[in-house]
């Protein structure tokens, strides 16, 4: 009896193990060619659907090789169990034709929980598209993002490379509890509107240990973002790390709880900035903290700009921003500024900034405008702690012009 009981138990445990471990699904078994010419989008979607419908956790494997994905790749849930897409050693390419991908995204994940995307190079081949981008004149950019993550929750994006996106590299909308780590984003400084990571309407997103080289913001944070933690980001070239722009549209949700720490900015047009539109509807951005950031030849290392106006059509001199900015700290910010005004706190005339803290700041400038950085303030009285170089709010405010244009970055 004891022997038969043991055998029965063994068979039962084996059955449970078999139920809980599904074999990997190789996209080549679904018809992917991997020759860099044939469109492999359908094979990838077929593998995804099988994994999504699996009663057990499942892995989709994109083996080493070059895969042309010349139509939008939409990978939707909800799925029955967690899915991993493993693309280690693989390169996926979008068509170089700016009109080749119709719609807002090249690779789109939506309505998925507990997903992992790991490894692989995703090349948007955006060089031709950047030449057609006229966002500086129109404020609009209809080119696709490399990645859209819509309602992708409790998930991991790790170890991937996004190259030469036609528009933003990654857009996260409603991606609560998700982690982005060891991601590389690459595009040249002259690539227009190629934000590295854009975040909107998300509660709890962690971004850590990433390298971002691009032609726009390395990270941009839109309305409705809360509990966002960004650490160990190497940024540059690019426009720095930005909260905003905010206040362009009515009924924007508040920004509350942004924590940026231990980052390095190299040769960026801006460093750490908060930007809101003049003449904006009412809004709120609070509880934002920047800590331990190294600046290397960075323009506007510390910048609150409530007169943000990158193209014609707004009048900051007559229309104040209605976005309330409060509870902001810049601590341990050090290095070199490529502009004389290393600290610019340009707050709203109608709703001045409150509780802005500067602590242990050491920013130096040595350039054509003469040695020594300066600090400019408008409609704010910052709290200072420790040594502040340059001295806080010691210089008259000079006219400030934004570099370049910005596309509509709504999510």
C-alpha angles and dihedrals in degrees: 000000000000091000094050091047090053092049091049092049091049092052091047093051090047090053091052092049091050090051094050099047118060118189119250118268112226111207090219088067086060095054105274111154101196091203096124091243112064116074106254096181095104093051091051092049091049091053090047093051092051091050092045091054094045116118088220135051108280142193127217111205123206099189124212112293142082118286126190111215101185099166130051112285108216114184108185138180168158090178129192095235141004116295131203123199109201114193100163109157094009129118120203118195132198120211113273092223107102089221094047096096116050118202137028100303145034098203114023128185116186140173095003130139127200097007126157124203112187136174132350139100117259110196116192092186090217100162095107093041093057089060091059096047111115097168091128088068102033104029088227133101119187096184120118127258118236089233135016117188108190118181092343103156136188090003140136129229107185141162098000129133123219113195135187099346115191089227130352114354098218131009120189117195121174093348099150118184096008128143128212114192140166091003122156121208119187134183131131122265091250094059107112124230094353098143109183100220124002120190128195137169093353129139112204117007123163121201116182143164097004132147116216125185114170149128099259138024113341087212125006123188120204136192122305093030117140137166093016114166119193120180139166096008118163105207128185150143095031142076096287130242113322137189102206154311085233132178100039094117135038121257097021112172117243124267108228128167115017117168120186118178143164098008133148124216118195124187094336124156089233135013120203113352144168113200132187132174122251115243090025128160115255116289143147138231115178143154097037119157133185116189137175101357125163117214121200114186093328127165115232095357093189115029137166105179116182089164095063108158114153096172141020120290106066129081112207092178093065105023118059123206115254094203110116113223117194143150098031126156134188110190132172095003109160144158136063133330124211089204126060093233099069093169121039120173105179106173133178119281092215097042110025120204116263133206097010110166129197115190131174097348120173113174122157132194127194111170149112093300092064134272120301133053122245135208124222128193136183126183095351138093106201124208110236129205128180124347115345117195114209098032110254117262094348100135134065115256115259125202110278124212123192118229116239130337135291130223124222102282098185114139 
